[in-house]
Short mmCIF file of C-alpha atoms in Angstrom, two decimals:
data_model
loop_
_atom_site.label_atom_id
_atom_site.label_comp_id
_atom_site.label_asym_id
_atom_site.label_seq_id
_atom_site.Cartn_x
_atom_site.Cartn_y
_atom_site.Cartn_z
CA UNK A 1 0.00 0.00 0.00
CA UNK A 2 1.46 3.34 -1.10
CA UNK A 3 0.23 6.64 0.36
CA UNK A 4 0.21 9.91 -1.53
CA UNK A 5 1.09 11.97 1.55
CA UNK A 6 0.28 12.14 5.24
CA UNK A 7 -3.19 13.61 4.63
CA UNK A 8 -4.04 10.68 2.35
CA UNK A 9 -2.70 8.22 4.94
CA UNK A 10 -4.81 9.89 7.64
CA UNK A 11 -7.96 9.71 5.53
CA UNK A 12 -7.48 5.99 4.95
CA UNK A 13 -6.58 5.36 8.57
CA UNK A 14 -9.74 7.16 9.69
CA UNK A 15 -11.86 4.61 7.84
CA UNK A 16 -10.30 1.81 9.89
CA UNK A 17 -10.98 3.70 13.12
CA UNK A 18 -14.64 4.59 12.66
CA UNK A 19 -15.70 1.92 15.14
CA UNK A 20 -14.16 4.09 17.87
CA UNK A 21 -16.28 7.16 17.11
CA UNK A 22 -18.82 6.24 19.79
CA UNK A 23 -16.20 5.95 22.54
CA UNK A 24 -15.72 9.72 22.95
CA UNK A 25 -12.06 9.46 21.91
CA UNK A 26 -9.23 11.97 22.04
CA UNK A 27 -6.85 11.79 19.06
CA UNK A 28 -3.18 12.38 19.91
CA UNK A 29 -0.66 13.01 17.14
CA UNK A 30 3.02 12.32 17.63
CA UNK A 31 4.95 15.36 16.44
CA UNK A 32 5.88 16.18 13.94
CA UNK A 33 4.87 13.80 11.14
CA UNK A 34 2.08 12.12 13.07
CA UNK A 35 0.06 15.31 13.45
CA UNK A 36 -1.06 15.69 9.77
CA UNK A 37 -2.20 12.04 9.89
CA UNK A 38 -3.96 12.54 13.23
CA UNK A 39 -5.67 15.70 11.96
CA UNK A 40 -7.54 13.69 9.31
CA UNK A 41 -8.48 11.01 11.85
CA UNK A 42 -9.82 13.56 14.35
CA UNK A 43 -11.77 15.33 11.64
CA UNK A 44 -13.43 12.13 10.43
CA UNK A 45 -14.31 10.98 13.96
CA UNK A 46 -15.42 14.47 15.05
CA UNK A 47 -12.98 14.08 17.94
CA UNK A 48 -10.69 16.61 19.66
CA UNK A 49 -7.06 16.66 18.55
CA UNK A 50 -3.95 17.23 20.61
CA UNK A 51 -0.27 16.39 20.44
CA UNK A 52 1.29 13.87 22.74
CA UNK A 53 4.76 15.18 23.45
CA UNK A 54 7.11 12.41 24.55
CA UNK A 55 10.84 12.50 25.05
CA UNK A 56 12.82 9.28 25.09
CA UNK A 57 15.35 8.92 27.89
CA UNK A 58 18.47 7.45 26.35
CA UNK A 59 21.28 5.64 28.16
CA UNK A 60 24.11 8.24 28.40
CA UNK A 61 26.72 6.10 26.65
CA UNK A 62 24.24 4.61 24.11
CA UNK A 63 21.60 7.25 23.34
CA UNK A 64 19.63 5.07 20.92
CA UNK A 65 18.88 2.66 23.76
CA UNK A 66 16.03 4.11 25.79
CA UNK A 67 15.68 3.39 29.48
CA UNK A 68 12.35 5.20 29.64
CA UNK A 69 10.32 8.18 28.52
CA UNK A 70 8.76 11.30 29.99
CA UNK A 71 5.57 13.10 29.12
CA UNK A 72 3.67 16.18 30.22
CA UNK A 73 2.18 16.38 33.65
CA UNK A 74 5.23 14.84 35.29
CA UNK A 75 4.63 11.43 33.74
CA UNK A 76 7.72 9.25 33.93
CA UNK A 77 7.93 5.75 32.47
CA UNK A 78 11.12 3.89 33.40
CA UNK A 79 12.35 0.41 32.40
CA UNK A 80 13.87 -0.95 35.61
CA UNK A 81 15.41 -3.81 33.65
CA UNK A 82 17.41 -1.53 31.35
CA UNK A 83 18.41 0.70 34.28
CA UNK A 84 19.69 -2.36 36.12
CA UNK A 85 21.50 -3.89 33.14
CA UNK A 86 22.97 -0.52 32.18
CA UNK A 87 24.17 0.02 35.74
CA UNK A 88 22.73 3.51 35.78
CA UNK A 89 22.66 5.42 39.04
CA UNK A 90 20.33 8.23 40.13
CA UNK A 91 22.68 10.95 38.88
CA UNK A 92 22.68 9.40 35.39
CA UNK A 93 18.89 9.28 35.36
CA UNK A 94 18.53 12.82 36.70
CA UNK A 95 20.90 14.44 34.20
CA UNK A 96 19.26 12.86 31.18
CA UNK A 97 15.75 13.55 32.45
CA UNK A 98 16.55 17.19 33.23
CA UNK A 99 17.75 17.86 29.68
CA UNK A 100 14.82 16.08 28.05
CA UNK A 101 12.25 17.75 30.34
CA UNK A 102 13.40 21.17 29.18
CA UNK A 103 13.00 20.18 25.51
CA UNK A 104 9.61 18.59 26.21
CA UNK A 105 8.32 21.81 27.79
CA UNK A 106 9.63 23.87 24.88
CA UNK A 107 7.95 21.65 22.27
CA UNK A 108 4.63 21.52 24.12
CA UNK A 109 4.48 25.29 24.42
CA UNK A 110 5.48 25.79 20.80
CA UNK A 111 2.95 23.36 19.35
CA UNK A 112 -0.05 24.34 21.48
CA UNK A 113 0.55 28.06 21.33
CA UNK A 114 -0.74 28.59 24.85
CA UNK A 115 -3.64 26.11 24.83
CA UNK A 116 -3.97 23.63 27.68
CA UNK A 117 -3.28 19.93 27.27
CA UNK A 118 -6.50 17.96 26.75
CA UNK A 119 -7.34 15.76 29.75
CA UNK A 120 -7.46 12.02 29.05
CA UNK A 121 -9.03 10.81 32.31
CA UNK A 122 -11.40 7.92 31.63
CA UNK A 123 -11.36 8.40 27.85
CA UNK A 124 -10.13 6.42 24.85
CA UNK A 125 -6.82 7.81 23.61
CA UNK A 126 -6.00 7.19 19.94
CA UNK A 127 -2.26 7.72 19.50
CA UNK A 128 -1.40 8.35 15.84
CA UNK A 129 1.91 8.45 13.99
CA UNK A 130 2.81 8.45 10.29
CA UNK A 131 4.35 4.99 10.68
CA UNK A 132 6.66 3.06 12.95
CA UNK A 133 10.02 1.42 12.38
CA UNK A 134 10.91 -0.09 15.76
CA UNK A 135 7.81 1.25 17.51
CA UNK A 136 9.75 2.33 20.61
CA UNK A 137 8.64 5.97 20.58
CA UNK A 138 5.03 5.11 19.77
CA UNK A 139 4.95 2.51 22.55
CA UNK A 140 6.35 5.08 24.99
CA UNK A 141 3.67 7.56 23.92
CA UNK A 142 0.99 4.97 24.63
CA UNK A 143 2.43 4.36 28.09
CA UNK A 144 2.41 8.10 28.75
CA UNK A 145 -1.23 8.35 27.62
CA UNK A 146 -2.12 5.53 29.99
CA UNK A 147 -0.26 7.24 32.84
CA UNK A 148 -2.15 10.46 32.07
CA UNK A 149 -5.42 8.68 32.86
CA UNK A 150 -6.65 7.19 29.58
CA UNK A 151 -9.01 4.27 30.20
CA UNK A 152 -8.17 2.70 26.84
CA UNK A 153 -5.19 3.29 24.55
CA UNK A 154 -5.22 2.60 20.81
CA UNK A 155 -2.18 3.04 18.59
CA UNK A 156 -2.98 3.73 14.91
CA UNK A 157 -0.42 3.99 12.12
CA UNK A 158 -0.56 3.62 8.33
CA UNK A 159 2.45 1.32 8.02
CA UNK A 160 4.77 -0.80 10.17
CA UNK A 161 7.11 -3.78 9.72
CA UNK A 162 5.53 -7.13 10.67
CA UNK A 163 7.77 -7.76 13.69
CA UNK A 164 7.11 -4.36 15.25
CA UNK A 165 3.39 -4.72 14.52
CA UNK A 166 3.30 -8.05 16.32
CA UNK A 167 5.01 -6.63 19.41
CA UNK A 168 2.74 -3.60 19.54
CA UNK A 169 -0.41 -5.64 18.98
CA UNK A 170 0.31 -7.79 22.02
CA UNK A 171 1.19 -4.83 24.26
CA UNK A 172 -1.75 -2.48 23.63
CA UNK A 173 -5.51 -2.42 24.05
CA UNK A 174 -5.77 -2.14 20.26
CA UNK A 175 -3.31 -1.67 17.42
CA UNK A 176 -4.60 -0.51 14.02
CA UNK A 177 -2.22 -0.64 11.06
CA UNK A 178 -3.20 -0.49 7.39
CA UNK A 179 -0.11 -2.17 5.95
CA UNK A 180 2.63 -4.46 7.32
CA UNK A 181 4.90 -5.07 4.30
CA UNK A 182 7.66 -7.64 4.65
CA UNK A 183 10.04 -5.63 2.46
CA UNK A 184 10.25 -2.80 4.99
CA UNK A 185 13.32 -0.62 5.39
CA UNK A 186 11.93 2.83 6.27
CA UNK A 187 8.55 4.52 6.79
CA UNK A 188 9.22 7.09 4.06
CA UNK A 189 9.43 4.52 1.26
CA UNK A 190 5.67 3.93 1.58
CA UNK A 191 4.82 7.57 0.82
CA UNK A 192 5.07 9.42 -2.49
CA UNK A 193 5.54 12.63 -0.52
CA UNK A 194 7.30 12.19 2.82
CA UNK A 195 8.73 15.67 3.10
CA UNK A 196 9.50 16.91 6.59
CA UNK A 197 6.63 18.36 8.60
CA UNK A 198 7.70 21.78 9.92
CA UNK A 199 6.75 23.04 13.38
CA UNK A 200 4.54 25.73 11.81
CA UNK A 201 2.38 23.09 10.11
CA UNK A 202 1.87 21.29 13.41
CA UNK A 203 0.89 24.57 15.09
CA UNK A 204 -1.52 25.41 12.24
CA UNK A 205 -3.26 22.02 12.24
CA UNK A 206 -3.73 22.05 16.00
CA UNK A 207 -5.16 25.55 15.81
CA UNK A 208 -7.59 24.50 13.07
CA UNK A 209 -8.71 21.50 15.11
CA UNK A 210 -9.20 23.67 18.19
CA UNK A 211 -11.47 25.99 16.18
CA UNK A 212 -13.91 23.11 15.62
CA UNK A 213 -14.48 19.87 13.63
CA UNK A 214 -14.25 20.17 9.88
CA UNK A 215 -11.94 23.20 9.77
CA UNK A 216 -9.37 22.64 7.06
CA UNK A 217 -7.80 25.32 4.92
CA UNK A 218 -8.34 24.91 1.21
CA UNK A 219 -10.87 22.06 1.39
CA UNK A 220 -14.67 22.02 1.21
CA UNK A 221 -16.31 21.65 4.59
CA UNK A 222 -19.64 20.00 3.77
CA UNK A 223 -22.49 21.35 5.90
CA UNK A 224 -20.38 24.29 7.14
CA UNK A 225 -19.34 25.53 3.67
CA UNK A 226 -20.95 28.85 2.69
CA UNK A 227 -20.16 28.75 -1.04
CA UNK A 228 -20.21 26.22 -3.86
CA UNK A 229 -17.07 24.14 -4.40
CA UNK A 230 -16.51 22.77 -7.89
CA UNK A 231 -13.14 21.31 -8.85
CA UNK A 232 -11.33 18.55 -10.68
CA UNK A 233 -9.55 16.35 -8.18
CA UNK A 234 -6.88 13.64 -8.19
CA UNK A 235 -7.45 10.65 -5.91
CA UNK A 236 -4.88 8.05 -4.94
CA UNK A 237 -6.66 4.71 -4.52
CA UNK A 238 -4.64 1.57 -3.87
CA UNK A 239 -1.65 3.16 -5.57
CA UNK A 240 -3.62 4.17 -8.70
CA UNK A 241 -4.21 7.82 -9.53
CA UNK A 242 -7.89 8.42 -10.36
CA UNK A 243 -9.41 11.63 -11.72
CA UNK A 244 -12.74 13.00 -10.54
CA UNK A 245 -15.08 15.97 -10.56
CA UNK A 246 -16.19 17.17 -7.12
CA UNK A 247 -19.22 19.42 -6.75
CA UNK A 248 -20.32 20.49 -3.26
CA UNK A 249 -23.13 23.09 -3.22
CA UNK A 250 -23.11 25.66 -0.44
CA UNK A 251 -24.60 24.10 2.69
CA UNK A 252 -24.52 20.55 1.26
CA UNK A 253 -25.57 18.07 3.91
CA UNK A 254 -24.13 14.95 2.30
CA UNK A 255 -22.06 13.80 -0.70
CA UNK A 256 -22.90 11.03 -3.20
CA UNK A 257 -20.07 9.16 -4.93
CA UNK A 258 -20.70 7.79 -8.43
CA UNK A 259 -19.30 4.33 -9.22
CA UNK A 260 -19.34 3.93 -13.00
CA UNK A 261 -19.69 0.66 -14.81
CA UNK A 262 -18.47 -0.71 -18.12
CA UNK A 263 -18.66 1.68 -21.05
CA UNK A 264 -19.14 4.68 -18.79
CA UNK A 265 -17.04 7.36 -17.15
CA UNK A 266 -17.32 10.52 -15.11
CA UNK A 267 -18.16 12.28 -18.41
CA UNK A 268 -21.26 10.10 -18.97
CA UNK A 269 -24.23 12.39 -19.76
CA UNK A 270 -26.52 9.95 -17.94
CA UNK A 271 -24.59 10.16 -14.70
CA UNK A 272 -24.13 13.91 -15.07
CA UNK A 273 -27.89 14.37 -15.41
CA UNK A 274 -28.45 12.46 -12.18
CA UNK A 275 -25.62 14.37 -10.47
CA UNK A 276 -27.14 17.70 -11.50
CA UNK A 277 -30.47 16.67 -9.97
CA UNK A 278 -28.72 15.79 -6.72
CA UNK A 279 -26.80 19.08 -6.74
CA UNK A 280 -30.07 20.99 -7.26
CA UNK A 281 -31.41 19.21 -4.17
CA UNK A 282 -28.44 20.42 -2.11
CA UNK A 283 -26.35 17.23 -2.25
CA UNK A 284 -22.67 17.12 -3.14
CA UNK A 285 -21.42 14.72 -5.81
CA UNK A 286 -18.11 13.12 -6.73
CA UNK A 287 -17.97 11.63 -10.22
CA UNK A 288 -14.72 9.75 -10.76
CA UNK A 289 -13.36 6.89 -12.80
CA UNK A 290 -12.67 3.61 -11.04
CA UNK A 291 -10.54 2.47 -13.97
CA UNK A 292 -7.66 4.22 -15.69
CA UNK A 293 -7.95 4.85 -19.47
CA UNK A 294 -5.59 1.93 -20.06
CA UNK A 295 -7.83 -0.41 -18.05
CA UNK A 296 -11.22 0.56 -19.49
CA UNK A 297 -11.05 -1.85 -22.46
CA UNK A 298 -9.87 -4.78 -20.37
CA UNK A 299 -12.95 -6.94 -19.65
CA UNK A 300 -11.20 -8.65 -16.75
CA UNK A 301 -10.66 -5.28 -15.09
CA UNK A 302 -14.25 -4.17 -15.74
CA UNK A 303 -15.61 -7.23 -13.92
CA UNK A 304 -13.00 -7.31 -11.14
CA UNK A 305 -15.46 -6.27 -8.44
CA UNK A 306 -12.99 -6.69 -5.58
CA UNK A 307 -10.52 -4.27 -7.17
CA UNK A 308 -13.26 -1.77 -8.06
CA UNK A 309 -14.68 -1.92 -4.54
CA UNK A 310 -11.23 -1.50 -3.00
CA UNK A 311 -10.64 1.62 -5.05
CA UNK A 312 -14.06 2.98 -4.11
CA UNK A 313 -13.30 2.37 -0.44
CA UNK A 314 -9.96 4.19 -0.71
CA UNK A 315 -11.62 7.07 -2.56
CA UNK A 316 -14.22 7.26 0.20
CA UNK A 317 -11.45 7.69 2.74
CA UNK A 318 -9.95 10.42 0.58
CA UNK A 319 -13.33 12.19 0.37
CA UNK A 320 -13.98 12.00 4.11
CA UNK A 321 -10.70 13.80 4.70
CA UNK A 322 -11.95 16.74 2.64
CA UNK A 323 -15.70 17.01 3.24
CA UNK A 324 -18.01 16.56 6.19
CA UNK A 325 -21.34 14.75 6.46
CA UNK A 326 -22.67 11.35 5.35
CA UNK A 327 -21.54 9.64 2.14
CA UNK A 328 -23.75 7.70 -0.27
CA UNK A 329 -23.04 5.61 -3.37
CA UNK A 330 -24.71 5.75 -6.81
CA UNK A 331 -23.67 2.77 -8.92
CA UNK A 332 -24.33 1.87 -12.55
CA UNK A 333 -23.76 -1.52 -14.22
CA UNK A 334 -20.72 -3.21 -12.60
CA UNK A 335 -20.25 -0.04 -10.56
CA UNK A 336 -23.37 -0.99 -8.62
CA UNK A 337 -21.75 -4.27 -7.56
CA UNK A 338 -18.61 -2.38 -6.53
CA UNK A 339 -20.73 0.06 -4.49
CA UNK A 340 -22.54 -2.74 -2.66
CA UNK A 341 -19.32 -4.69 -2.09
CA UNK A 342 -17.70 -1.58 -0.61
CA UNK A 343 -20.78 -0.88 1.51
CA UNK A 344 -20.54 -4.40 2.94
CA UNK A 345 -16.91 -3.97 3.98
CA UNK A 346 -15.81 -4.12 7.60
CA UNK A 347 -16.11 -0.68 9.13
CA UNK A 348 -17.91 0.76 6.08
CA UNK A 349 -19.91 3.85 6.98
CA UNK A 350 -22.11 4.36 3.93
CA UNK A 351 -25.45 6.09 4.41
CA UNK A 352 -27.38 4.90 1.34
CA UNK A 353 -26.89 3.15 -2.01
CA UNK A 354 -28.71 3.55 -5.34
CA UNK A 355 -28.18 1.23 -8.31
CA UNK A 356 -29.18 2.25 -11.87
CA UNK A 357 -29.45 -0.60 -14.35
CA UNK A 358 -26.89 -2.30 -12.16
CA UNK A 359 -25.47 -5.75 -11.69
CA UNK A 360 -25.82 -6.06 -7.91
CA UNK A 361 -25.74 -9.83 -8.31
CA UNK A 362 -21.99 -9.56 -8.97
CA UNK A 363 -21.48 -8.61 -5.32
CA UNK A 364 -22.41 -12.23 -4.60
CA UNK A 365 -22.27 -13.40 -0.97
CA UNK A 366 -21.36 -9.90 0.24
CA UNK A 367 -24.91 -8.68 -0.38
CA UNK A 368 -26.06 -10.00 2.98
CA UNK A 369 -23.47 -7.77 4.69
CA UNK A 370 -24.77 -4.50 3.25
CA UNK A 371 -26.27 -2.31 5.98
CA UNK A 372 -27.03 0.85 3.99
CA UNK A 373 -30.60 1.33 2.70
CA UNK A 374 -30.47 0.26 -0.97
CA UNK A 375 -32.61 1.25 -3.95
CA UNK A 376 -32.41 -0.87 -7.13
CA UNK A 377 -33.68 0.88 -10.29
CA UNK A 378 -34.19 -1.16 -13.47
CA UNK A 379 -35.86 -0.47 -16.80
CA UNK A 380 -39.13 -2.32 -17.39
CA UNK A 381 -37.94 -3.66 -20.74
CA UNK A 382 -34.55 -4.75 -19.38
CA UNK A 383 -35.90 -8.19 -18.53
CA UNK A 384 -32.67 -10.08 -17.90
CA UNK A 385 -31.35 -7.37 -15.56
CA UNK A 386 -34.71 -7.31 -13.74
CA UNK A 387 -34.27 -10.99 -12.91
CA UNK A 388 -30.69 -10.42 -11.73
CA UNK A 389 -31.83 -7.54 -9.51
CA UNK A 390 -34.65 -9.58 -8.03
CA UNK A 391 -32.20 -12.31 -7.13
CA UNK A 392 -29.87 -9.74 -5.55
CA UNK A 393 -32.74 -8.14 -3.65
CA UNK A 394 -33.60 -11.48 -2.12
CA UNK A 395 -30.04 -11.71 -0.75
CA UNK A 396 -30.06 -8.23 0.81
CA UNK A 397 -30.75 -8.01 4.55
CA UNK A 398 -30.85 -4.20 4.75
CA UNK A 399 -33.79 -1.90 4.03
CA UNK A 400 -34.23 -2.10 0.25
CA UNK A 401 -36.60 -1.48 -2.63
CA UNK A 402 -36.73 -2.50 -6.31
CA UNK A 403 -38.14 0.21 -8.60
CA UNK A 404 -39.00 -0.73 -12.20
CA UNK A 405 -39.35 2.18 -14.66
CA UNK A 406 -42.05 1.14 -17.19
CA UNK A 407 -41.01 1.03 -20.85
CA UNK A 408 -37.35 1.82 -20.13
CA UNK A 409 -34.46 -0.17 -21.58
CA UNK A 410 -31.02 -0.72 -20.04
CA UNK A 411 -29.65 2.81 -20.65
CA UNK A 412 -32.94 4.60 -19.90
CA UNK A 413 -32.77 6.42 -23.25
CA UNK A 414 -36.54 6.69 -23.64
CA UNK A 415 -38.07 10.18 -23.19
CA UNK A 416 -38.41 11.00 -19.49
CA UNK A 417 -36.95 7.68 -18.30
CA UNK A 418 -33.64 9.04 -17.06
CA UNK A 419 -35.37 11.92 -15.31
CA UNK A 420 -37.41 9.35 -13.41
CA UNK A 421 -34.14 7.72 -12.33
CA UNK A 422 -32.81 11.09 -11.17
CA UNK A 423 -35.98 11.82 -9.21
CA UNK A 424 -35.98 8.38 -7.57
CA UNK A 425 -32.31 8.66 -6.61
CA UNK A 426 -32.77 12.17 -5.25
CA UNK A 427 -35.69 11.17 -3.09
CA UNK A 428 -33.90 8.06 -1.78
CA UNK A 429 -30.81 10.01 -0.77
CA UNK A 430 -32.80 12.83 0.78
CA UNK A 431 -34.81 10.32 2.81
CA UNK A 432 -32.02 7.96 3.87
CA UNK A 433 -28.82 10.01 3.68
CA UNK A 434 -29.68 13.56 4.71
CA UNK A 435 -31.68 12.45 7.75
CA UNK A 436 -28.36 11.34 9.33
CA UNK A 437 -27.11 14.94 9.55
#
């Protein structure tokens, strides 16, 4: 798994942490590189964000070997075993701790710009970094969070080597990691952009988070936005660069993502007509291509539902890092199967799904795992697809409805047929998606 940058990594990580949203968590970013990742997590979970400033206490004659760590509030975590084996006396401990305490205080003041440290007493602390190599600093941060009163400590990172991941998983309440590649040499190799995070960026992100959920310079803010946002966007999904068109009307209460099928694209006039109807109703839309131009003529790629769904899931994480509010899926043809497969994924948080002339049957056994209210729209003269949709509907366990448009064929090219699709989709999303706001 390759990440575009820390914001992209944070958006994807947030998807894997959505099950913690109901635990009233506090998100703690390890400075400096962990803070841009943590910012996206906090934004998605509507949780407060803070830094967790930790200084490792290194053995005087072997600084890379830590005998403990210190954190704010006088927290001191010491490894008695290393102190004993290193034959360190109290003067050794005191001199190292004094120097590190001064740097800790300086960093905390610099990053928070005068704000108080967020209390952790009795809460779930989600400690976030941009990746771990040995995991020593992240583990120390988790111990500090526990010592500061956190009832539950979760460490979340985009990438880690398998051995470090195994150690951390056994030592924590929960360890969430998106990728544990065997060929691991450094965290930075798993990012396209791993440029250094300056202090000023950390200060800015913490200030934005303190101003309230959803604040993010240069990105649409969903329900809080006071003007239309319309832009072409580039999305990194599973290492593939996808192009899309994002339209978020002022005050939009939700965003609908379009999953296109075979023979279609974000330029499809059919999908654009539906998108315009949703925009007129105050819903945002993201039309993007699940396949690259080179892949579009490859039938194996067109029907590779797992790959399409994986890309849709990654794109959803990207979108959540840039807009607020619920997300719905509109799928056509094989795109409908990809939408339902993604909606059935572990931790998926999809508000509603609409299928137009779709092949939901291609989602197979995953249909029973879909929880989002689902509307299946089929043309009345598209008899084979009607049968496939009826079979898929029987497998669904969520709220669902099959709507047949009389006299319409597969592409709904008959006069007024596509407008009926747009009206049905609009009403479904307004009923099942917007009510979540």
